Coordinates of N, CA and C in Angstrom, one line a residue:
I1 N 123.1 91.3 89.7 CA 123.3 90.7 88.4 C 122.1 90.1 87.8
S2 N 121.2 89.5 88.6 CA 120.0 88.9 88.0 C 119.0 89.9 87.5
S3 N 119.0 91.1 88.1 CA 118.1 92.2 87.5 C 118.6 92.6 86.2
Y4 N 119.9 92.6 86.0 CA 120.5 93.0 84.7 C 120.1 91.9 83.6
I5 N 120.2 90.7 84.0 CA 119.9 89.6 83.0 C 118.4 89.6 82.6
I6 N 117.5 89.8 83.6 CA 116.1 89.9 83.3 C 115.8 91.1 82.5
A7 N 116.4 92.2 82.8 CA 116.2 93.5 82.0 C 116.5 93.3 80.5
N8 N 117.4 92.4 80.2 CA 117.7 92.2 78.8 C 116.5 91.6 78.0
F9 N 115.6 90.9 78.7 CA 114.4 90.3 78.1 C 113.2 91.1 78.1
I10 N 113.2 92.2 78.9 CA 112.0 93.1 78.9 C 111.9 93.9 77.6
K11 N 110.7 93.6 77.0 CA 110.4 94.3 75.7 C 109.7 95.6 76.0
C12 N 108.8 95.6 77.0 CA 108.0 96.8 77.3 C 107.1 96.5 78.5
T13 N 106.3 97.5 78.9 CA 105.3 97.2 80.0 C 104.0 97.1 79.4
L14 N 103.0 96.7 80.2 CA 101.6 96.6 79.7 C 101.2 98.0 79.4
R15 N 101.6 99.0 80.1 CA 101.2 100.4 79.8 C 101.7 100.8 78.4
D16 N 102.9 100.4 78.0 CA 103.4 100.6 76.6 C 102.4 100.0 75.6
K17 N 102.0 98.7 75.8 CA 101.1 98.0 74.9 C 99.8 98.7 74.8
I18 N 99.3 99.2 76.0 CA 98.0 99.9 76.0 C 98.1 101.1 75.1
E19 N 99.2 101.8 75.2 CA 99.3 103.1 74.4 C 99.7 102.8 73.0
N20 N 100.3 101.7 72.7 CA 100.8 101.5 71.3 C 100.1 100.4 70.5
G21 N 99.3 99.7 71.2 CA 98.5 98.6 70.5 C 99.0 97.2 70.7
F22 N 98.1 96.3 70.5 CA 98.3 94.9 70.7 C 98.2 94.1 69.3
Q23 N 98.9 93.0 69.2 CA 98.8 92.1 68.1 C 97.5 91.2 68.4
P24 N 96.9 90.6 67.4 CA 95.8 89.8 67.7 C 96.1 88.7 68.7
G25 N 95.2 88.5 69.6 CA 95.4 87.4 70.6 C 96.2 87.8 71.8
E26 N 97.0 88.9 71.8 CA 97.9 89.2 72.9 C 97.2 89.5 74.2
K27 N 96.0 90.2 74.1 CA 95.3 90.6 75.3 C 94.9 89.4 76.1
W28 N 94.4 88.3 75.4 CA 94.0 87.1 76.1 C 95.2 86.4 76.6
K29 N 96.3 86.3 75.9 CA 97.5 85.6 76.3 C 98.1 86.3 77.5
F30 N 98.2 87.7 77.5 CA 98.7 88.4 78.6 C 97.8 88.3 79.8
S31 N 96.5 88.3 79.6 CA 95.6 88.1 80.8 C 95.8 86.8 81.5
H32 N 96.0 85.7 80.7 CA 96.3 84.4 81.2 C 97.6 84.4 82.0
D33 N 98.6 85.1 81.4 CA 100.0 85.1 82.1 C 99.8 85.9 83.4
I34 N 99.2 87.0 83.4 CA 99.0 87.9 84.6 C 98.3 87.1 85.7
L35 N 97.2 86.4 85.3 CA 96.4 85.7 86.3 C 97.2 84.5 86.9
K36 N 98.0 83.8 86.0 CA 98.8 82.7 86.5 C 99.8 83.3 87.5
G37 N 100.4 84.4 87.3 CA 101.4 85.0 88.2 C 100.7 85.4 89.5
L38 N 99.6 86.0 89.4 CA 98.8 86.4 90.6 C 98.4 85.1 91.4
Y39 N 98.0 84.1 90.7 CA 97.6 82.8 91.4 C 98.8 82.3 92.2
Y40 N 100.0 82.3 91.5 CA 101.2 81.8 92.2 C 101.5 82.6 93.5
L41 N 101.5 83.9 93.4 CA 101.7 84.8 94.5 C 100.8 84.4 95.7
H42 N 99.5 84.4 95.3 CA 98.4 84.2 96.3 C 98.5 82.8 96.9
Q43 N 98.8 81.8 96.2 CA 98.9 80.5 96.7 C 100.1 80.4 97.7
N44 N 101.0 81.3 97.6 CA 102.1 81.4 98.5 C 101.9 82.5 99.6
N45 N 100.7 82.9 99.7 CA 100.3 84.0 100.7 C 101.1 85.3 100.5
I46 N 101.4 85.6 99.3 CA 102.1 86.9 99.0 C 101.1 87.9 98.4
A47 N 101.0 89.0 98.9 CA 100.2 90.1 98.3 C 101.2 91.0 97.6
H48 N 100.9 91.3 96.3 CA 101.8 92.2 95.5 C 101.7 93.7 96.0
R49 N 100.5 94.1 96.1 CA 100.1 95.5 96.6 C 100.4 96.7 95.7
D50 N 100.8 96.4 94.5 CA 101.0 97.6 93.6 C 100.8 97.1 92.1
I51 N 99.8 96.4 91.9 CA 99.5 95.9 90.5 C 98.9 97.0 89.7
K52 N 99.5 97.3 88.6 CA 99.1 98.3 87.6 C 99.8 98.0 86.3
P53 N 99.3 98.6 85.2 CA 100.0 98.3 83.9 C 101.5 98.6 83.8
D54 N 101.9 99.6 84.6 CA 103.3 100.0 84.6 C 104.2 98.9 85.3
N55 N 103.6 98.1 86.1 CA 104.3 97.0 86.9 C 104.0 95.7 86.3
I56 N 103.6 95.6 85.1 CA 103.4 94.3 84.4 C 104.3 94.4 83.2
H57 N 105.4 93.6 83.2 CA 106.4 93.7 82.1 C 106.1 92.6 81.1
I58 N 106.4 93.0 79.9 CA 106.3 92.0 78.8 C 107.7 91.6 78.4
L59 N 108.0 90.3 78.6 CA 109.3 89.8 78.3 C 109.3 89.1 77.0
E60 N 110.3 89.2 76.3 CA 110.5 88.5 75.0 C 111.4 87.4 75.2
L61 N 111.0 86.1 75.0 CA 111.8 85.0 75.2 C 112.7 84.7 74.0
S62 N 113.6 83.8 74.2 CA 114.6 83.5 73.1 C 113.9 83.0 71.8
D63 N 112.8 82.3 72.0 CA 112.0 81.8 70.8 C 111.1 82.8 70.2
G64 N 111.2 84.0 70.7 CA 110.3 85.1 70.1 C 109.0 85.3 70.8
N65 N 108.6 84.3 71.6 CA 107.3 84.4 72.3 C 107.4 85.5 73.4
Q66 N 106.3 86.1 73.7 CA 106.2 87.1 74.7 C 105.4 86.6 75.9
V67 N 105.8 87.0 77.1 CA 105.0 86.6 78.3 C 104.9 87.8 79.2
A68 N 103.7 88.0 79.8 CA 103.5 89.1 80.7 C 103.8 88.6 82.1
C69 N 104.5 89.4 82.9 CA 104.8 89.0 84.3 C 104.7 90.2 85.2
L70 N 104.3 89.9 86.5 CA 104.2 90.9 87.5 C 105.6 91.3 87.9
A71 N 105.8 92.6 88.0 CA 107.1 93.1 88.4 C 107.0 94.1 89.5
D72 N 108.1 94.7 89.9 CA 108.1 95.7 91.0 C 107.5 95.2 92.3
M73 N 108.2 94.3 92.9 CA 107.7 93.7 94.1 C 108.1 94.5 95.4
D74 N 108.4 95.7 95.3 CA 108.8 96.6 96.4 C 107.8 96.6 97.5
Y75 N 106.5 96.5 97.2 CA 105.5 96.6 98.3 C 104.9 95.2 98.6
A76 N 105.4 94.2 98.0 CA 104.9 92.8 98.3 C 105.1 92.4 99.8
T77 N 104.2 91.7 100.3 CA 104.3 91.2 101.7 C 103.7 89.8 101.9
K78 N 104.2 89.1 102.9 CA 103.6 87.8 103.3 C 103.0 87.9 104.6
N79 N 102.9 89.1 105.2 CA 102.3 89.3 106.5 C 101.3 90.4 106.5
D80 N 100.9 90.8 107.7 CA 99.8 91.8 107.8 C 100.4 93.2 107.9
Q81 N 101.7 93.4 107.8 CA 102.2 94.7 107.8 C 101.7 95.5 106.6
Y82 N 101.4 96.7 106.8 CA 100.8 97.5 105.8 C 101.4 98.9 105.7
S83 N 101.6 99.3 104.5 CA 101.9 100.7 104.2 C 101.2 101.0 102.9
K84 N 100.8 102.2 102.6 CA 100.1 102.4 101.4 C 100.9 102.1 100.2
S85 N 100.3 101.6 99.1 CA 101.0 101.4 97.9 C 101.3 102.8 97.2
S86 N 102.1 102.8 96.2 CA 102.5 104.0 95.6 C 101.4 104.5 94.5
T87 N 100.4 103.7 94.3 CA 99.5 104.0 93.2 C 98.0 104.0 93.6
P88 N 97.5 105.1 94.2 CA 96.2 105.1 94.7 C 95.1 104.8 93.6
T89 N 95.4 105.2 92.4 CA 94.4 105.0 91.3 C 94.2 103.5 91.0
H90 N 95.0 102.6 91.5 CA 94.8 101.2 91.2 C 94.6 100.4 92.5
E91 N 94.4 101.1 93.6 CA 94.2 100.5 94.9 C 92.7 100.3 95.2
A92 N 92.4 99.2 95.9 CA 91.0 98.9 96.3 C 90.5 100.0 97.2
P93 N 89.3 100.4 97.1 CA 88.8 101.5 98.0 C 88.9 101.2 99.5
E94 N 88.7 99.9 99.9 CA 88.7 99.6 101.3 C 90.1 99.8 101.9
I95 N 91.1 99.8 101.1 CA 92.5 100.0 101.6 C 92.6 101.5 102.2
F96 N 91.9 102.4 101.6 CA 92.0 103.8 102.1 C 91.3 104.0 103.4
H97 N 90.3 103.1 103.8 CA 89.4 103.4 104.9 C 89.8 102.8 106.2
W98 N 90.6 101.7 106.2 CA 91.0 101.0 107.4 C 92.5 101.1 107.6
P99 N 92.9 101.3 108.8 CA 94.4 101.5 109.1 C 95.2 100.2 109.0
S100 N 94.6 99.0 109.2 CA 95.4 97.8 109.1 C 94.6 96.7 108.3
H101 N 95.3 95.8 107.7 CA 94.6 94.8 106.9 C 95.3 93.4 107.1
S102 N 94.5 92.4 107.0 CA 95.0 91.1 107.1 C 95.6 90.7 105.7
I103 N 96.4 89.7 105.7 CA 97.0 89.3 104.4 C 95.9 88.9 103.4
T104 N 94.8 88.3 103.9 CA 93.7 88.0 103.1 C 93.1 89.2 102.4
E105 N 92.9 90.3 103.2 CA 92.3 91.5 102.6 C 93.3 92.1 101.6
L106 N 94.6 92.0 101.8 CA 95.5 92.5 100.9 C 95.5 91.7 99.6
I107 N 95.3 90.4 99.7 CA 95.2 89.6 98.5 C 94.0 89.9 97.7
V108 N 92.9 90.1 98.4 CA 91.6 90.5 97.7 C 91.8 91.9 97.0
A109 N 92.5 92.8 97.7 CA 92.8 94.1 97.1 C 93.7 93.9 95.8
D110 N 94.6 92.9 95.8 CA 95.3 92.6 94.5 C 94.4 92.2 93.4
V111 N 93.4 91.5 93.7 CA 92.4 91.0 92.7 C 91.7 92.3 92.1
Y112 N 91.3 93.2 93.0 CA 90.7 94.4 92.5 C 91.7 95.2 91.5
S113 N 92.9 95.3 92.0 CA 93.9 96.0 91.1 C 94.2 95.3 89.8
T114 N 94.2 94.0 89.9 CA 94.3 93.2 88.6 C 93.1 93.4 87.7
G115 N 92.0 93.4 88.3 CA 90.8 93.7 87.5 C 90.8 95.1 86.8
L116 N 91.2 96.1 87.5 CA 91.4 97.4 86.9 C 92.4 97.4 85.8
S117 N 93.5 96.7 86.0 CA 94.6 96.7 85.0 C 94.1 95.9 83.7
L118 N 93.3 94.8 83.9 CA 92.8 94.1 82.8 C 91.8 94.9 82.0
Y119 N 90.9 95.6 82.8 CA 89.9 96.5 82.1 C 90.7 97.5 81.3
E120 N 91.7 98.1 81.9 CA 92.5 99.1 81.1 C 93.1 98.6 79.9
M121 N 93.6 97.3 80.0 CA 94.2 96.7 78.8 C 93.1 96.5 77.7
F122 N 91.9 96.0 78.1 CA 90.9 95.7 77.1 C 90.2 96.9 76.5
E123 N 90.0 97.9 77.4 CA 89.3 99.1 77.0 C 90.2 100.3 76.6
G124 N 91.4 100.3 76.9 CA 92.4 101.4 76.6 C 92.3 102.6 77.5
K125 N 91.5 102.4 78.6 CA 91.4 103.5 79.5 C 91.1 103.0 80.9
H126 N 91.4 103.7 81.9 CA 91.2 103.3 83.3 C 89.6 103.3 83.5
L127 N 89.2 102.4 84.4 CA 87.7 102.3 84.6 C 87.1 103.6 85.1
W128 N 87.7 104.3 86.1 CA 87.1 105.5 86.6 C 88.0 106.7 86.6
Y129 N 89.3 106.5 86.6 CA 90.2 107.6 86.7 C 90.6 108.1 85.3
Q130 N 90.4 109.4 85.1 CA 90.8 110.0 83.8 C 91.7 111.2 84.2
P131 N 93.0 111.2 83.7 CA 93.9 112.3 84.0 C 93.4 113.6 83.5
S132 N 93.6 114.7 84.2 CA 93.2 116.0 83.7 C 94.2 116.4 82.6
D133 N 93.9 117.5 82.0 CA 94.7 118.0 80.9 C 96.0 118.5 81.4
S134 N 96.1 118.9 82.7 CA 97.3 119.4 83.3 C 98.3 118.3 83.7
E135 N 97.9 117.1 83.7 CA 98.8 116.0 84.1 C 99.6 115.5 82.9

């Protein structure tokens, strides 16, 4: 039931905003929202592990204001258990090279993924990954 209630407030994803444009000041507001959410998770020793524009939802509140929030917590963890995230293009390089990671390393990897997502929001393109014409 709670997923249905929250879904009613979802206006779009950050990916939609990147593709369709932002209103003045939205990028800075959404950056602040995203970093506050990430701070909350990390203060509680939770690694999200799949931060990307598709997993950042823009909610429209009853007063018309919009807020960006981290979504899709399927890969989130509070411990050292690890399985690859579903999005290699937004994963920290060190995640590919070592078989296990501490919660601290996973949190640091979240910061990398957040940085890539913010870069993509401000620049309109991924920092290093460019899809081919066939994708």
